[in-house]
Tab-separated table of C-alpha atoms in Angstrom:
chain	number	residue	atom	x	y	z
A	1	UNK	CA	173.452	317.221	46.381
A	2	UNK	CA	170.166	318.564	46.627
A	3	UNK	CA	167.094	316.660	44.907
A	4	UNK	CA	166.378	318.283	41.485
A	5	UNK	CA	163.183	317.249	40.852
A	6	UNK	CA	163.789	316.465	37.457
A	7	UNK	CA	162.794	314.053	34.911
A	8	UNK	CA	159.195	313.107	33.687
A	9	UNK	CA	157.432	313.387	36.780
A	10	UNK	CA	153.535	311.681	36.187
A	11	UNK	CA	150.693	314.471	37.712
A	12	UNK	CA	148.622	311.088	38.571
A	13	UNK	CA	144.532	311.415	38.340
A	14	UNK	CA	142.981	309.655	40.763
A	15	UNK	CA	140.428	306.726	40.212
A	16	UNK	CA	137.275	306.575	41.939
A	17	UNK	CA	135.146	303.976	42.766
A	18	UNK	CA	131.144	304.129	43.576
A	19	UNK	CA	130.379	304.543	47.301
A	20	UNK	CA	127.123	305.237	48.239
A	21	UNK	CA	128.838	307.035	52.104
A	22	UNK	CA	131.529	308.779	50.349
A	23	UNK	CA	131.299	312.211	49.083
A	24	UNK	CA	129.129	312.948	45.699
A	25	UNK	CA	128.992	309.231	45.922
A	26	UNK	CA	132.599	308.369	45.167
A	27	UNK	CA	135.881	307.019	47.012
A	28	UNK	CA	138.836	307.364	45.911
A	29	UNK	CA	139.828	303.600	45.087
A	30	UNK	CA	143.274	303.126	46.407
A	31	UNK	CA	144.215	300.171	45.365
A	32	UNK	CA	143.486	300.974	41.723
A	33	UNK	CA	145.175	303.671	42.846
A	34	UNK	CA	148.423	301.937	43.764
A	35	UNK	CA	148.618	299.552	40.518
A	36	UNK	CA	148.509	303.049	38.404
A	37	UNK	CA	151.504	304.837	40.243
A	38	UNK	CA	153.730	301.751	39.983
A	39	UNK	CA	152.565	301.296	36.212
A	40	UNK	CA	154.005	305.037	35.810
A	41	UNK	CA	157.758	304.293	36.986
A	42	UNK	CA	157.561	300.640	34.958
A	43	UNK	CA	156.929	302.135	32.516
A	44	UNK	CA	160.105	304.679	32.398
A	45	UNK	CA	158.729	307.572	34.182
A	46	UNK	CA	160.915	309.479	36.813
A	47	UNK	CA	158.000	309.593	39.376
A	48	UNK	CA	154.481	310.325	40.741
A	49	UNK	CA	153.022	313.679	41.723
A	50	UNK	CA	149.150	313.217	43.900
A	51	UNK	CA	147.210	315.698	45.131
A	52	UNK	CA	147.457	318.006	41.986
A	53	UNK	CA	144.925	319.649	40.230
A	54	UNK	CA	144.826	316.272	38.006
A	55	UNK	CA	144.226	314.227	41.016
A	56	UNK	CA	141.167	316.487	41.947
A	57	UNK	CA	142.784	317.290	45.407
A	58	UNK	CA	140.475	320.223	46.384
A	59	UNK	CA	137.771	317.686	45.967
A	60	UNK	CA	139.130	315.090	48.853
A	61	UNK	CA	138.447	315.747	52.278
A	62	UNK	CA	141.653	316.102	54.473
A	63	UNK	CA	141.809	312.391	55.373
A	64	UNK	CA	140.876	311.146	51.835
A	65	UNK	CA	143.982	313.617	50.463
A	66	UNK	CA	146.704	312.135	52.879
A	67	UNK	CA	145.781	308.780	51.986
A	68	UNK	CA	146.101	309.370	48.712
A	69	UNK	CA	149.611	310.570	49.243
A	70	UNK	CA	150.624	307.857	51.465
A	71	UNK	CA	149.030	304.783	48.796
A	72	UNK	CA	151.313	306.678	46.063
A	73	UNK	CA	154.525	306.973	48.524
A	74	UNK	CA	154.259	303.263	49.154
A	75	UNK	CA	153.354	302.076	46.141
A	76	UNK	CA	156.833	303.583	44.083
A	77	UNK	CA	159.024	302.862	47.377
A	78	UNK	CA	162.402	303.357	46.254
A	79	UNK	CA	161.760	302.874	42.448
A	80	UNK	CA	161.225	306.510	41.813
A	81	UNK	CA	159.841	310.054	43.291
A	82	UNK	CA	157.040	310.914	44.599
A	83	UNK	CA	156.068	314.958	44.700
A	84	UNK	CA	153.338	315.570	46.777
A	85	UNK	CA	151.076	318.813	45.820
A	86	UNK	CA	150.507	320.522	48.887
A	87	UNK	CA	148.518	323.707	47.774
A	88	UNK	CA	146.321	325.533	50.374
A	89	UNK	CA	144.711	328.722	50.553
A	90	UNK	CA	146.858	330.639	52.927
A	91	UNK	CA	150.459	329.654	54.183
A	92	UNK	CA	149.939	327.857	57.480
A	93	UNK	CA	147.633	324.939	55.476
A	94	UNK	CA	150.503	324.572	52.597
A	95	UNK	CA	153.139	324.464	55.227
A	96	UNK	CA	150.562	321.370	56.902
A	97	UNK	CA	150.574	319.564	54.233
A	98	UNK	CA	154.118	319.705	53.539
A	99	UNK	CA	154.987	319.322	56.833
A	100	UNK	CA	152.784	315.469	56.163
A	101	UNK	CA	154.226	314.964	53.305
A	102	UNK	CA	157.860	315.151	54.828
A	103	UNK	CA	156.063	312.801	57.606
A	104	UNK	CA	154.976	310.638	55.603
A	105	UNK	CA	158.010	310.063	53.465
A	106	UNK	CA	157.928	312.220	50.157
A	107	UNK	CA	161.235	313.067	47.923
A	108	UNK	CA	159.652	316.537	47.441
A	109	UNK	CA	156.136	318.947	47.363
A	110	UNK	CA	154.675	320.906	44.406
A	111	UNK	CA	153.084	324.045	45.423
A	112	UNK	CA	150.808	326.709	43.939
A	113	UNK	CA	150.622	330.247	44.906
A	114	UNK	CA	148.063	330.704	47.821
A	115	UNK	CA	144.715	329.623	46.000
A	116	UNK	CA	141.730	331.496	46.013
A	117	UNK	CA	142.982	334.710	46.583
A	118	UNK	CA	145.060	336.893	44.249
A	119	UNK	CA	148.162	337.741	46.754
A	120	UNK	CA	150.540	340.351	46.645
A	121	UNK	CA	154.443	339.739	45.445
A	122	UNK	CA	155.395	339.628	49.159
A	123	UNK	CA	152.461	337.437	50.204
A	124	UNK	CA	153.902	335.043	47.629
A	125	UNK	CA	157.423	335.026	49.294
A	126	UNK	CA	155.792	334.842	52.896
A	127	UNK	CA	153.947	331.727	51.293
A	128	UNK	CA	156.740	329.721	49.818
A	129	UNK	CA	159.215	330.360	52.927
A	130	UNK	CA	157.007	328.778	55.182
A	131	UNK	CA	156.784	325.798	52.967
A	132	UNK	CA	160.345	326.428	52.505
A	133	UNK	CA	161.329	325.707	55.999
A	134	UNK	CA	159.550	322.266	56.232
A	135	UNK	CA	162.791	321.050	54.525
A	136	UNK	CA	161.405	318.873	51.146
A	137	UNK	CA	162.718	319.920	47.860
A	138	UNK	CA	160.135	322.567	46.380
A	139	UNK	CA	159.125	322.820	42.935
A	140	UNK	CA	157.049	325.758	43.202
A	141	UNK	CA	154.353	325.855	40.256
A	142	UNK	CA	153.649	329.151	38.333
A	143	UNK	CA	149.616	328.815	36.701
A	144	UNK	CA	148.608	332.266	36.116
A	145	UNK	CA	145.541	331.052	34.159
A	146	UNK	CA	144.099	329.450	37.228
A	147	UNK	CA	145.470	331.135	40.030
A	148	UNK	CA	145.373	334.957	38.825
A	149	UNK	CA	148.953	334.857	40.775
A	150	UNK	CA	151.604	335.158	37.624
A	151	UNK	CA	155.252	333.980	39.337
A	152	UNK	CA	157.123	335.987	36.632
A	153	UNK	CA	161.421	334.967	36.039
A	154	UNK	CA	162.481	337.800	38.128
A	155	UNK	CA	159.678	337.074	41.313
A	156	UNK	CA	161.600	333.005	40.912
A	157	UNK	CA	164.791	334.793	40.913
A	158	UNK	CA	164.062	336.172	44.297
A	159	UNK	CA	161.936	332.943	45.402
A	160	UNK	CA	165.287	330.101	43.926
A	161	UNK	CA	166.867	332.466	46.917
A	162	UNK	CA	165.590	330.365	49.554
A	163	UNK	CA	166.457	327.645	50.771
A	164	UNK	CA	164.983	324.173	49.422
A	165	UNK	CA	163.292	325.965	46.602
A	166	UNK	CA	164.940	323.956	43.778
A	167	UNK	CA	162.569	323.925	40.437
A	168	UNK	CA	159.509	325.801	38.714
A	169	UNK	CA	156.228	324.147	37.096
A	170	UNK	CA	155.753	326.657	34.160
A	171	UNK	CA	152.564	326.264	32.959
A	172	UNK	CA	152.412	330.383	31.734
A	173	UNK	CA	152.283	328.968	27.910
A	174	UNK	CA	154.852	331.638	27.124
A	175	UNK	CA	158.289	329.300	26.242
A	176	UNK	CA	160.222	332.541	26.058
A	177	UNK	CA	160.229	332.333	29.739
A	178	UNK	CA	162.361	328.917	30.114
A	179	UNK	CA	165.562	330.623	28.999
A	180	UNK	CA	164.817	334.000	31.075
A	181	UNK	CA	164.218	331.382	34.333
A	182	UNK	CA	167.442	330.089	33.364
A	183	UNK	CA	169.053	333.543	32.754
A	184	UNK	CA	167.745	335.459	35.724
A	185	UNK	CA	167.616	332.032	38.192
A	186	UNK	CA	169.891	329.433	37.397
A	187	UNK	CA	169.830	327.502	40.544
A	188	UNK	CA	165.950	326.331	39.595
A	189	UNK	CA	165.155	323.148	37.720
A	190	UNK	CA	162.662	324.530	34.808
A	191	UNK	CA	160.018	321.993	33.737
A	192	UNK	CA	157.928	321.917	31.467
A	193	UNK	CA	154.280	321.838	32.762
A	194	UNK	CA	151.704	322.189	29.935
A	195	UNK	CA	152.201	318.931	27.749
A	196	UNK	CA	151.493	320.941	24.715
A	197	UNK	CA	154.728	322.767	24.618
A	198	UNK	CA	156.826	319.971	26.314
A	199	UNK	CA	158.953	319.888	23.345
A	200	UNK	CA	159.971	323.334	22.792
A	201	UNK	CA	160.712	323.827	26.827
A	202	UNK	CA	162.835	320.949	26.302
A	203	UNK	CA	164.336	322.262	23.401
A	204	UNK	CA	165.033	325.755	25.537
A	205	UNK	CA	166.482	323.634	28.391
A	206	UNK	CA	163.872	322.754	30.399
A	207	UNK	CA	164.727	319.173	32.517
A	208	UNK	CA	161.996	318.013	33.891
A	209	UNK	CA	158.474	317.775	32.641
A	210	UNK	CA	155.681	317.595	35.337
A	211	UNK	CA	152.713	316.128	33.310
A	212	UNK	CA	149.066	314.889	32.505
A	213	UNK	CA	148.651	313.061	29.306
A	214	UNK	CA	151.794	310.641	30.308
A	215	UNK	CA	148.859	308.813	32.744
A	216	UNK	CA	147.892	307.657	29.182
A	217	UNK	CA	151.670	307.247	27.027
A	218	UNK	CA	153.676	306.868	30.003
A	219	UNK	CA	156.652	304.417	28.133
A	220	UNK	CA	156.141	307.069	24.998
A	221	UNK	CA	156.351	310.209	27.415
A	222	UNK	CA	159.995	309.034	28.759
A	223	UNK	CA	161.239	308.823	25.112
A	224	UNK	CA	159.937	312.135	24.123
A	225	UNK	CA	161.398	313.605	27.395
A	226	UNK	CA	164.973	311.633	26.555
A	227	UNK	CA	165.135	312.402	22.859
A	228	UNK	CA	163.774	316.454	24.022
A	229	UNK	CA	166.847	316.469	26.657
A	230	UNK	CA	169.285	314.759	23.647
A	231	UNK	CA	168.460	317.294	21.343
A	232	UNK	CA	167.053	315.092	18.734
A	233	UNK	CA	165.198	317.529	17.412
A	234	UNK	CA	163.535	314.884	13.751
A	235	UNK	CA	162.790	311.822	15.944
A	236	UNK	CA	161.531	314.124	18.808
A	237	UNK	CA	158.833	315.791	16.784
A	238	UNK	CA	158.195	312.935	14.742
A	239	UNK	CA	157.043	311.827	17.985
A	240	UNK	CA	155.066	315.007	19.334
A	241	UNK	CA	153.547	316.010	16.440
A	242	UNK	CA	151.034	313.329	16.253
A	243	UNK	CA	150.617	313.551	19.915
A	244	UNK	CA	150.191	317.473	20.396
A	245	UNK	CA	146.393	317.443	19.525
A	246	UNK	CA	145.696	314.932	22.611
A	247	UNK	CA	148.442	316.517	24.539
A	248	UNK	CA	146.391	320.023	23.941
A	249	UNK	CA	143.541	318.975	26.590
A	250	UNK	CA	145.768	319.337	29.549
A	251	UNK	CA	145.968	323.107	28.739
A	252	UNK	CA	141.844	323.081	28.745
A	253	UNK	CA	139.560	323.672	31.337
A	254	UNK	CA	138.153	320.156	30.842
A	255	UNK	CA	141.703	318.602	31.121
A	256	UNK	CA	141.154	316.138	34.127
A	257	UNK	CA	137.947	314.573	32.325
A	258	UNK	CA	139.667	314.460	29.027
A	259	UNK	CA	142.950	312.672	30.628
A	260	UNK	CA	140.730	310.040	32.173
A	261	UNK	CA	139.049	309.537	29.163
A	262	UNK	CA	142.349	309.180	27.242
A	263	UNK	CA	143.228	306.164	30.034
A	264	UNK	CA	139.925	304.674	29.565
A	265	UNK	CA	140.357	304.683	25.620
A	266	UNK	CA	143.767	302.659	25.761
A	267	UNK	CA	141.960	300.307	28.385
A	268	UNK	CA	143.247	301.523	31.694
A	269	UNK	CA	141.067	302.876	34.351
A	270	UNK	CA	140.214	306.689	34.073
A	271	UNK	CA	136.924	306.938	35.628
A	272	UNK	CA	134.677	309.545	36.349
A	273	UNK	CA	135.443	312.847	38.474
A	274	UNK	CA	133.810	314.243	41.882
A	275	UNK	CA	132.222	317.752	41.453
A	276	UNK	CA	132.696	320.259	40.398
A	277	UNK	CA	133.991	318.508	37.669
A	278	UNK	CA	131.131	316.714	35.640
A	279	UNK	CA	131.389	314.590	32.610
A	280	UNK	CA	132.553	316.073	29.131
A	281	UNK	CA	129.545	317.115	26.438
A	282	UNK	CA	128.930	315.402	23.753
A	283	UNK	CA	131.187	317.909	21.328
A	284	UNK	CA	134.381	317.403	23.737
A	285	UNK	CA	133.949	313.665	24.137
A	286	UNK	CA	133.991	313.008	19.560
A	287	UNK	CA	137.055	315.361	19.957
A	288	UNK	CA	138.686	313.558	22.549
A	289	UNK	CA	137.924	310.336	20.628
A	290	UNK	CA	139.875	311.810	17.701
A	291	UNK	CA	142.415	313.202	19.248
A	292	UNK	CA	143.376	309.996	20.879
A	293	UNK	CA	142.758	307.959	18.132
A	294	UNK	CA	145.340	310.400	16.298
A	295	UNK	CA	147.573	309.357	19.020
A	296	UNK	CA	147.446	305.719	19.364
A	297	UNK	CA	147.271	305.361	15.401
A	298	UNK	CA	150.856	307.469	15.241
A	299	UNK	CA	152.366	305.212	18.179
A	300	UNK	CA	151.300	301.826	16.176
């Protein structure tokens, strides 16, 4: 049977630690690194994603990016999945990166629509067949907001008809579109991929939930994904509720600042971010603070 790519899959951010010879000053710190993915899966999650958008991947240099694949790979072993984001500009650098991952030992690759460039429905399919053929399990990600590309059900209908594309990151903030995936392409795994409507995709049959703010509530993620999938709707959103205004920041622009603030608040490691990405104003930082303290209060 084919790899699903289900389940609460972690998007990891990636600590950094000061280096005076590493870009903008910082390296990623890979053994910090390390201790975070395998506090993910202990902690009930399905699996580790690196080299998102979370993990700041089109801020590492090529060498810096594989690494940081590799430390997550070996760090889970056989205790869970690791998805490896291999998003590139044009085909032929996706399809390299996949083509590592699948070297380097990955259960599967999440990919984006070619970045940087606003491409054409047959561009898109041209795109995800070259990853395609690599031979991981796909879960291609639809983010209209960022990429300007929208993968819309009936574009994943004709995409779930190749081979080793098996699931969809929907991150289009419209949850009418988890049962119209399911209607119109069956064979694809939907999963939730904006935290703040985790819920209601799970509620509309999504199985999988590829996320950001379970790098903070990893334990409390996997029983809001379990109790989602089981239908129990009271305990679910007694659960949610108190969560959704943290949850909220990974649909911001300021989402990989406000997630490592949120890991820093419980007293893990979050960190700072390479440029572009600077650190959050004052306003965003007392509404993070609150948000999180909402959080943690609802989970004590």
């Amino acid at each position: 049977m084919t790899e699903k790519l289900d389940g609460v899959i972690v998007a990891t951010a990636l600590p950094y630690a000061e280096d005076a010879a590493a870009p903008a000053g910082l390296r990623p710190d890979l053994d910090r690194y390390a201790e975070h993915c395998r506090w993910l899966v202990d902690s009930g999650c399905r699996g580790v994603g690196p080299n998102g958008s979370l993990g700041e991947y089109s801020s590492l240099t090529d060498d810096e990016r594989r690494a940081v694949a590799k430390t997550a790979i070996d760090a889970v072993g056989n205790d869970g999945v690791v998805i490896v984001g291999v998003h590139g500009p044009g085909a032929h650098q996706a399809r390299h990166w996949a083509e590592l991952a699948a070297e380097d030992g990955a259960d599967g690759v999440l990919c984006l629509p070619p970045t940087m460039y606003r491409a054409s429905r047959s561009e898109v399919v041209h795109h995800y067949t070259e990853v395609a053929k690599v031979g991981l399990p796909v879960m291609v990600y639809n983010n209209p907001h960022d990429t300007k590309v929208d993968l819309t059900p009936d574009l994943l209908a004709e995409l779930a008809q190749l081979e080793n594309i098996v699931a969809v990151k929907e991150f289009s903030g419209d949850v009418r579109r988890v049962l119209e995936i399911r209607e119109l392409a069956p064979s694809l795994t939907v999963v939730a991929g904006a935290d703040d409507l985790t819920l209601e995709a799970l509620l509309m049959g999504a199985t999988g939930w590829f996320a950001g703010f379970p790098n903070v509530f990893p334990a409390e993620s996997a029983r809001l994904f379990e109790l989602g999938v089981q239908g129990k709707v009271a305990e679910a959103r007694a659960l949610y509720e108190p969560l959704v205004a943290a949850f909220r920041w990974d649909s911001r622009v300021e989402f990989v600042q406000a997630i490592k603030y949120g890991m820093d608040y419980i007293g893990r490691y979050g960190g700072p971010c390479r440029p572009p990405r600077g650190p959050l104003s004052p306003e965003h930082l007392a509404q993070v603070e609150q948000d999180m303290k909402k959080a943690v209060e609802s989970l004590s």
